[in-house]
PDB file of C-alpha atoms and ligand atoms in Angstrom:
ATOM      1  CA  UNK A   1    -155.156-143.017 -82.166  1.00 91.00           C
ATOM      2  CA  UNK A   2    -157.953-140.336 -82.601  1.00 96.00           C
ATOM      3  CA  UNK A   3    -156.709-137.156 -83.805  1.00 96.00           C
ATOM      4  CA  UNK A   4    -159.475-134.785 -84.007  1.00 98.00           C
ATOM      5  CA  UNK A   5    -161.125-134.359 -80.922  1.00 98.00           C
ATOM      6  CA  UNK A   6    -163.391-132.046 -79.104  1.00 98.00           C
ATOM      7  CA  UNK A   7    -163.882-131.355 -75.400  1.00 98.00           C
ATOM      8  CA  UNK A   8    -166.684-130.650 -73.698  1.00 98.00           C
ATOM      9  CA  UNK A   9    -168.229-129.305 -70.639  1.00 97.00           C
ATOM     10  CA  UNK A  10    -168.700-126.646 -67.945  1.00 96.00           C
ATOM     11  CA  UNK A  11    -166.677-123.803 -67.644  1.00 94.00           C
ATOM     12  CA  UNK A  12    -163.956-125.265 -64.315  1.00 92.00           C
ATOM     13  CA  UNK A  13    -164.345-128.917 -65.438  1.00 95.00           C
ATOM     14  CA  UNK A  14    -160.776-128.520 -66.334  1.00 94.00           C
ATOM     15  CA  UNK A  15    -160.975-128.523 -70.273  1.00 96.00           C
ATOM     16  CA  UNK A  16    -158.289-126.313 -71.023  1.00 95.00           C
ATOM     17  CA  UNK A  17    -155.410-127.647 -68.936  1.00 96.00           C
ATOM     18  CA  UNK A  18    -156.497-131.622 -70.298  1.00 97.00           C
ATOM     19  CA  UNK A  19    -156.644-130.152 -73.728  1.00 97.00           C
ATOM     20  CA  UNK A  20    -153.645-128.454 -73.510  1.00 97.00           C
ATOM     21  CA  UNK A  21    -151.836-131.287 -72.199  1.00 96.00           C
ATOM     22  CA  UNK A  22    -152.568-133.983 -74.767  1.00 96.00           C
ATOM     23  CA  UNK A  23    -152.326-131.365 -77.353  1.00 97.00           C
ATOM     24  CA  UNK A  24    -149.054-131.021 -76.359  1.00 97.00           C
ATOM     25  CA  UNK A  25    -148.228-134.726 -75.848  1.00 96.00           C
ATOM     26  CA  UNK A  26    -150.023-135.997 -79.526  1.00 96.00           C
ATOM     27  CA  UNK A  27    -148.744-132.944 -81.576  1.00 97.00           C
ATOM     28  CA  UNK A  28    -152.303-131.672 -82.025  1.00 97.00           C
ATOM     29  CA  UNK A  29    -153.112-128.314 -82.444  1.00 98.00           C
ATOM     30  CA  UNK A  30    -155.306-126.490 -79.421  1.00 98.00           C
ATOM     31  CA  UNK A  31    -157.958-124.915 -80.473  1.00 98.00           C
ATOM     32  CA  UNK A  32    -158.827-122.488 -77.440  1.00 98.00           C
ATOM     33  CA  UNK A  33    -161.721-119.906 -78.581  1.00 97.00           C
ATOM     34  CA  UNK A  34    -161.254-118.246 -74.933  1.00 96.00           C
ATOM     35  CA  UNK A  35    -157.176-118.238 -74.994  1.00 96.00           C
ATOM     36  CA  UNK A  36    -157.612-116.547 -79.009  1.00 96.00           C
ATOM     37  CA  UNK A  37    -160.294-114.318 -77.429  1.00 97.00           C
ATOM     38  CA  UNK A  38    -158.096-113.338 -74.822  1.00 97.00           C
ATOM     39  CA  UNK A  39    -155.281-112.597 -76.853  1.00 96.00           C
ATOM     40  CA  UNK A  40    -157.052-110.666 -79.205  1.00 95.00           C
ATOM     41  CA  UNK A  41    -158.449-108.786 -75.892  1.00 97.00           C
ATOM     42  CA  UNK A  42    -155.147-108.157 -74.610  1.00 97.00           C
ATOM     43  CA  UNK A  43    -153.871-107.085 -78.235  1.00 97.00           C
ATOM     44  CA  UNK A  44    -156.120-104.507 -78.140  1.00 97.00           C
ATOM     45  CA  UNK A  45    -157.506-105.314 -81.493  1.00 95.00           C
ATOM     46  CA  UNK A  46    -161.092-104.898 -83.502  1.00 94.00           C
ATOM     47  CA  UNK A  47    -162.170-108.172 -82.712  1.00 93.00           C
ATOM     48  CA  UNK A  48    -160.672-108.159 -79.318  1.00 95.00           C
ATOM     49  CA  UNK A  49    -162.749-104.530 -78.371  1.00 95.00           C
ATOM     50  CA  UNK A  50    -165.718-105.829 -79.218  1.00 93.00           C
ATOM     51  CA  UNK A  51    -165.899-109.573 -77.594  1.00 96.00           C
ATOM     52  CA  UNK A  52    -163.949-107.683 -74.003  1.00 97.00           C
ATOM     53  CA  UNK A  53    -167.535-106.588 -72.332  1.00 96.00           C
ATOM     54  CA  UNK A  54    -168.959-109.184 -73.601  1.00 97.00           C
ATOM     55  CA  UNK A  55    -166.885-111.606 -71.992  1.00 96.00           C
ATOM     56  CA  UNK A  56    -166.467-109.570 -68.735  1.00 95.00           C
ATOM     57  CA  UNK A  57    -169.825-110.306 -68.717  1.00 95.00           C
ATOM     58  CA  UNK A  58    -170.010-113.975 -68.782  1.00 95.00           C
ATOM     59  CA  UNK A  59    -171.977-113.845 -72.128  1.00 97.00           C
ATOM     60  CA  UNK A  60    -170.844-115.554 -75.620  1.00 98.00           C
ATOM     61  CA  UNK A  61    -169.755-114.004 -78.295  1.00 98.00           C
ATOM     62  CA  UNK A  62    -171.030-113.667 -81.471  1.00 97.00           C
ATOM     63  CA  UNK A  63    -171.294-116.651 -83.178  1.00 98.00           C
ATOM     64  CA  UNK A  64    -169.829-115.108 -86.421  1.00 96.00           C
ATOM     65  CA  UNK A  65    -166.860-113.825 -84.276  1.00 95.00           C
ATOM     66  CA  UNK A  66    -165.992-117.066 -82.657  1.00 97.00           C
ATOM     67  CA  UNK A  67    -166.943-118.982 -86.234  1.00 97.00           C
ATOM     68  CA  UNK A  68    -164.461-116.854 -88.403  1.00 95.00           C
ATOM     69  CA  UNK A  69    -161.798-117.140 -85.916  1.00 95.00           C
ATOM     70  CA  UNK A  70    -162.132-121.359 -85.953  1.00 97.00           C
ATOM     71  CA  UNK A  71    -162.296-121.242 -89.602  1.00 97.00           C
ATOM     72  CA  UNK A  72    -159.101-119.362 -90.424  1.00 95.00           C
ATOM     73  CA  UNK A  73    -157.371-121.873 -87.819  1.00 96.00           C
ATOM     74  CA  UNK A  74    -158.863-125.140 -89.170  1.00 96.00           C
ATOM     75  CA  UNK A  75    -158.277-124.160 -92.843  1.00 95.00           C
ATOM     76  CA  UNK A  76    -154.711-123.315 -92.388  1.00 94.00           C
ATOM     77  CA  UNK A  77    -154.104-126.231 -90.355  1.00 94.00           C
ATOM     78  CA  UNK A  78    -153.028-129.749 -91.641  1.00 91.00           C
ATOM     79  CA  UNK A  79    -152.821-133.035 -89.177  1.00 94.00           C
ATOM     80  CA  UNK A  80    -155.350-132.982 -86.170  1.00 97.00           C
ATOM     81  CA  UNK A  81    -156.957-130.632 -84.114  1.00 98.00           C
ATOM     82  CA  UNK A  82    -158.502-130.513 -80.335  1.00 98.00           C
ATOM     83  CA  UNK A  83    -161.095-127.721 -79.850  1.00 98.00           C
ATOM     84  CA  UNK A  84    -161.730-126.616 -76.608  1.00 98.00           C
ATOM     85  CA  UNK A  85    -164.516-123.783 -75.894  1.00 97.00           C
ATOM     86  CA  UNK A  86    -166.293-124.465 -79.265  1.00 98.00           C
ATOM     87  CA  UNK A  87    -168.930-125.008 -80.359  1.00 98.00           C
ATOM     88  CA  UNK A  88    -170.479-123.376 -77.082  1.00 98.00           C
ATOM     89  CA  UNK A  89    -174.057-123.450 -78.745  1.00 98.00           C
ATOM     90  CA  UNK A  90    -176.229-125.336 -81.639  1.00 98.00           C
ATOM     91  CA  UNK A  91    -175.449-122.899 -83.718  1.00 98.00           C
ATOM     92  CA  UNK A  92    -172.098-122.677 -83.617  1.00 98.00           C
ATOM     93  CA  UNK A  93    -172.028-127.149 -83.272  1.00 98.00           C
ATOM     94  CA  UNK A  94    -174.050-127.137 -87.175  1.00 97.00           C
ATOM     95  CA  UNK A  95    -171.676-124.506 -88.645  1.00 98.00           C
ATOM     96  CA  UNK A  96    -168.686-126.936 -87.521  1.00 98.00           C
ATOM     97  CA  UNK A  97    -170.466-129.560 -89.075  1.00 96.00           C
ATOM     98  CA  UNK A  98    -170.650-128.240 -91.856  1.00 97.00           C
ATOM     99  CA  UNK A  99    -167.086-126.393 -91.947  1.00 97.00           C
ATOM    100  CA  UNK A 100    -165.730-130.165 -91.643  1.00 97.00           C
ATOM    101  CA  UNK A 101    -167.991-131.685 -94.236  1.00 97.00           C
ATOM    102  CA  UNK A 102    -166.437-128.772 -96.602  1.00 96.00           C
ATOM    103  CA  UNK A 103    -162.842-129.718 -95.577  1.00 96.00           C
ATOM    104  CA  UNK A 104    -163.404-133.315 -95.764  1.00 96.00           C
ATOM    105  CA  UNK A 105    -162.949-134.031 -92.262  1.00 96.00           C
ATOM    106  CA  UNK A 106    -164.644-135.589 -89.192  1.00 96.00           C
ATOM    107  CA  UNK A 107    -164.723-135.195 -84.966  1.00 98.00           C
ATOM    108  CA  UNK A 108    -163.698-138.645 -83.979  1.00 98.00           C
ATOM    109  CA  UNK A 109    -164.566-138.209 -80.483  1.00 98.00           C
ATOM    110  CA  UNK A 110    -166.188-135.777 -77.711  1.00 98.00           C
ATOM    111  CA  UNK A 111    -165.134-135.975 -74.246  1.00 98.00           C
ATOM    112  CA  UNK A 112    -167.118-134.956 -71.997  1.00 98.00           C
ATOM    113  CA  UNK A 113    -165.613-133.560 -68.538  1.00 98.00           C
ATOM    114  CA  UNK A 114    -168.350-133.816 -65.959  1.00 96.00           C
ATOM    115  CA  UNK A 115    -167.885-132.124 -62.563  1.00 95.00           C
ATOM    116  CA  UNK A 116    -170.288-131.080 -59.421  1.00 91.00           C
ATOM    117  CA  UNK A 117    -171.473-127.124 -59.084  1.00 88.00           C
ATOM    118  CA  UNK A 118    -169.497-127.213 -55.958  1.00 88.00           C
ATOM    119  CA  UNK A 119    -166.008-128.196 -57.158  1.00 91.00           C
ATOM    120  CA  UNK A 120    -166.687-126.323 -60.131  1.00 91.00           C
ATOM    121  CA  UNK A 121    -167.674-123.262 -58.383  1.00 89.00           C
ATOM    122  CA  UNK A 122    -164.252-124.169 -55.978  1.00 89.00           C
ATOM    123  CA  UNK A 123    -162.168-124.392 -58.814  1.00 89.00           C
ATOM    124  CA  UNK A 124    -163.455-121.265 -60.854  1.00 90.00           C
ATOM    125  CA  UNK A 125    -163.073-119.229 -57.923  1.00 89.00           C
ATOM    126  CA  UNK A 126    -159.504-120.299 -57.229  1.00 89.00           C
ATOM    127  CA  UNK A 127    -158.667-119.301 -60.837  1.00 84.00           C
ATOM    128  CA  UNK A 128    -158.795-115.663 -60.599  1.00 79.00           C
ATOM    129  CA  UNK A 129    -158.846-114.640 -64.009  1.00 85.00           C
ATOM    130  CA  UNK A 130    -160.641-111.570 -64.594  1.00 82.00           C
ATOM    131  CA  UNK A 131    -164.424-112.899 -65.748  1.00 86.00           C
ATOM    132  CA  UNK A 132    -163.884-115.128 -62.327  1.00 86.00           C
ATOM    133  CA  UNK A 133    -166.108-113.125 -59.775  1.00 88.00           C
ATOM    134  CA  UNK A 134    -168.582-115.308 -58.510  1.00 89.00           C
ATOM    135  CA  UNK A 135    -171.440-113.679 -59.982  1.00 91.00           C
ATOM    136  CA  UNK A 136    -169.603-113.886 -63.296  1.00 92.00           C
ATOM    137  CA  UNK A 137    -169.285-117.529 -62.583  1.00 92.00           C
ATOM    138  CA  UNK A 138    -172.798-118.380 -61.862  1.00 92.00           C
ATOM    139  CA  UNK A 139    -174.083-116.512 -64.860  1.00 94.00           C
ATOM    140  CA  UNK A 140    -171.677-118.255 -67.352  1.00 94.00           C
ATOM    141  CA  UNK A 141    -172.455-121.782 -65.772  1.00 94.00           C
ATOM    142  CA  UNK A 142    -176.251-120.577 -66.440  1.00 96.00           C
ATOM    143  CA  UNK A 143    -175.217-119.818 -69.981  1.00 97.00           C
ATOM    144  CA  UNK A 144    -173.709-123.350 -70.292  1.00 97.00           C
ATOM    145  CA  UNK A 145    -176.969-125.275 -69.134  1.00 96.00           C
ATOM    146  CA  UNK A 146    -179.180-123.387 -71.366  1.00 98.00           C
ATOM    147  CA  UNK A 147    -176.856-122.859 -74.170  1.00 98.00           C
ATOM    148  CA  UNK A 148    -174.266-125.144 -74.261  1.00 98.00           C
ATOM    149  CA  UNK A 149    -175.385-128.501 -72.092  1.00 98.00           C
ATOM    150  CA  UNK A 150    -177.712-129.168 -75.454  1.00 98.00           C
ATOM    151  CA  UNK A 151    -174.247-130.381 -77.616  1.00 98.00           C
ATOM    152  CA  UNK A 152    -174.741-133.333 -75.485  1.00 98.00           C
ATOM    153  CA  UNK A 153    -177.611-134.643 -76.906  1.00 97.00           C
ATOM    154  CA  UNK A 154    -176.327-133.608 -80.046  1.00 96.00           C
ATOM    155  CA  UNK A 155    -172.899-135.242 -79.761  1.00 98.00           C
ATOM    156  CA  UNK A 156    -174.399-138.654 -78.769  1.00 98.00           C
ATOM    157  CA  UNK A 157    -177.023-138.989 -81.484  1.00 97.00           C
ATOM    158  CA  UNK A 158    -174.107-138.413 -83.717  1.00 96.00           C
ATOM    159  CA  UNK A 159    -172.637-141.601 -81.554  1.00 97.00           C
ATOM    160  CA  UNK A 160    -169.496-139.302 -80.710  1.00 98.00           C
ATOM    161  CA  UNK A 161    -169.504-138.948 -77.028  1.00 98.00           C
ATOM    162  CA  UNK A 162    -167.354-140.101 -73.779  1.00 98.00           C
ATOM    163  CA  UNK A 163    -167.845-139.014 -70.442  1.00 98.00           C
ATOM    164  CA  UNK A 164    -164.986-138.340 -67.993  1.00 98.00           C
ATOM    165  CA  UNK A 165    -165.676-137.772 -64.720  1.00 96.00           C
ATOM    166  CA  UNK A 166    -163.330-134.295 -63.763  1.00 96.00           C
ATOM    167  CA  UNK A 167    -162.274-134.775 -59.958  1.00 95.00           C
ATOM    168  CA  UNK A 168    -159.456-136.013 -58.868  1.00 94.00           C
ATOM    169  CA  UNK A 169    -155.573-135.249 -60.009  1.00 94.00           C
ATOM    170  CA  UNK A 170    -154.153-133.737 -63.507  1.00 96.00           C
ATOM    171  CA  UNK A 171    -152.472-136.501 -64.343  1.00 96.00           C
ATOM    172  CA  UNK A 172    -155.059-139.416 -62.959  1.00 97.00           C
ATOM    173  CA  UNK A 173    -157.621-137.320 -65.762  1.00 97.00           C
ATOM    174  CA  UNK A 174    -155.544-137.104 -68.290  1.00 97.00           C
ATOM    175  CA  UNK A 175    -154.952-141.098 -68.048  1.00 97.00           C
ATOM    176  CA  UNK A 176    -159.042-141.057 -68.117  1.00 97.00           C
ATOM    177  CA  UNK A 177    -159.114-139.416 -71.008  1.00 97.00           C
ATOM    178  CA  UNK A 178    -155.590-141.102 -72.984  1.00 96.00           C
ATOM    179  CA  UNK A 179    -157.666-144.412 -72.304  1.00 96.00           C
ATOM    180  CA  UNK A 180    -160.755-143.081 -74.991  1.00 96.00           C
ATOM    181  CA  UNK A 181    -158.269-141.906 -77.498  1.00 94.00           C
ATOM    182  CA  UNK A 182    -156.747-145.405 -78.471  1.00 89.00           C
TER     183      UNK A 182
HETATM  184  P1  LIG B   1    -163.397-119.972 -71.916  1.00 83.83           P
HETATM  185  O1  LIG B   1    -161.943-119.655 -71.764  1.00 83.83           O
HETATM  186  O2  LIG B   1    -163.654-121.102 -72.870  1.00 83.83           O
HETATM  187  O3  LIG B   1    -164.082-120.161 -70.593  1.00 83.83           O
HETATM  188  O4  LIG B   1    -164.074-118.687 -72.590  1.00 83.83           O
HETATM  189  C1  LIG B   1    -164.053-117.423 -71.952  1.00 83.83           C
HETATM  190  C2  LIG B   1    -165.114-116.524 -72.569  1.00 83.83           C
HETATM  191  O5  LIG B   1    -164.833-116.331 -73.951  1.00 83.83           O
HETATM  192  C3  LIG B   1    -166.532-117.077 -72.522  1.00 83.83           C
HETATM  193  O6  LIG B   1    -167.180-116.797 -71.294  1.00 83.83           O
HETATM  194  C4  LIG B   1    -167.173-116.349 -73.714  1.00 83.83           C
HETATM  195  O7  LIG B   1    -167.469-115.011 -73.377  1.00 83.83           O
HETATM  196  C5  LIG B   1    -166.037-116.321 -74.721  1.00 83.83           C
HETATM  197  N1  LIG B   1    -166.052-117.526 -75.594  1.00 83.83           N
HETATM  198  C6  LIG B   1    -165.118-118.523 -75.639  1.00 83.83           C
HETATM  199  N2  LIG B   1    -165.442-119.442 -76.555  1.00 83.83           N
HETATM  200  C7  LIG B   1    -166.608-119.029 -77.126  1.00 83.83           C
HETATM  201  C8  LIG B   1    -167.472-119.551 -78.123  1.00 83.83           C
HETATM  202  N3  LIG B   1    -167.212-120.714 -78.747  1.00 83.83           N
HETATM  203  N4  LIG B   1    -168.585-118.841 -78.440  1.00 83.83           N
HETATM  204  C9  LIG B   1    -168.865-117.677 -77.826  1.00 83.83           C
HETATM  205  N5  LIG B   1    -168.123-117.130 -76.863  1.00 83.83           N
HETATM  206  C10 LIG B   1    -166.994-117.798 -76.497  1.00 83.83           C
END
């Protein structure tokens, strides 16, 4: 069974409810750079003041920010990991390469969670969190095709990644993806 996994794809494919699930289910730990952002956010701290506008914006966050927060997680954590959100950018994908190389470790699989615009757009909008306006929306699925969309290339060089396709039910997904992880 693969244990150290990382999800991939546009913002409403549904990443964060399938990682959370199988987390859950395979005693991984979930590795959510927008649920630690959040919390930091709401916690009112340092870190959390200065990603807030930034995120209200639909933009990403420094990729020092985001890279000290995944560091401090993954060196304090034994047994395997699911990280959903990160890396968001080339950058931040060659720093995690190399963070794993120093702890001796390796991604045994991507999964990729493809969706339309349209159900994306349906989905995000039917979220209502606060960076959920629509204009929000369209700028950070613009962010993800210019920014982010590369890590696919990237991830299947490196002979790592598995599509999904994201419509349909929760549970008729997660069997999608529970089939790649044997
Ligand atoms: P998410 O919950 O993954 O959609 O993330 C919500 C917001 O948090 C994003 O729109 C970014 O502003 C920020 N964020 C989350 N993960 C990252 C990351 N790896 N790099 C930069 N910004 C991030």
């Amino acid at each position: 069974m693969k244990q150290r996994l990382l999800f991939l794809g546009p913002p409403g494919a549904g990443k964060g409810t399938q990682a959370a699930q199988l987390a859950a289910s395979h005693g991984l730990l979930h590795l959510s750079t927008g649920d630690l952002l959040r919390a930091e956010v709401a916690a009112g701290s340092a870190l959390g003041q200065e990603a807030e506008a930034v995120m209200a914006r639909g933009e990403l966050v420094s990729d020092q920010l985001v890279l000290a927060i995944v560091r401090s997680r993954l060196l304090s954590h034994q047994g395997g990991w699911l990280l959903d959100g990160f890396p968001r950018n080339l950058a931040q994908a060659e720093a995690l390469d190399q963070l794993l190389d120093e702890l001796e470790q390796r991604i045994e699989l991507v999964v990729l969670m493809q969706l339309d615009d349209e159900l994306l757009l349906q989905r995000l909008l039917g979220r209502g969190r606060q960076d959920d306006t629509e204009a929000v929306i369209r700028h950070r699925l613009e962010v993800y095709r210019q920014q982010t969309a590369p890590l696919i290339a990237h991830y299947r060089q490196q002979q790592l990644l598995q599509s999904v396709e994201a419509a349909g039910g929760i549970a008729e997904i997660t069997g999608r993806i529970e089939a790649l992880l044997a």
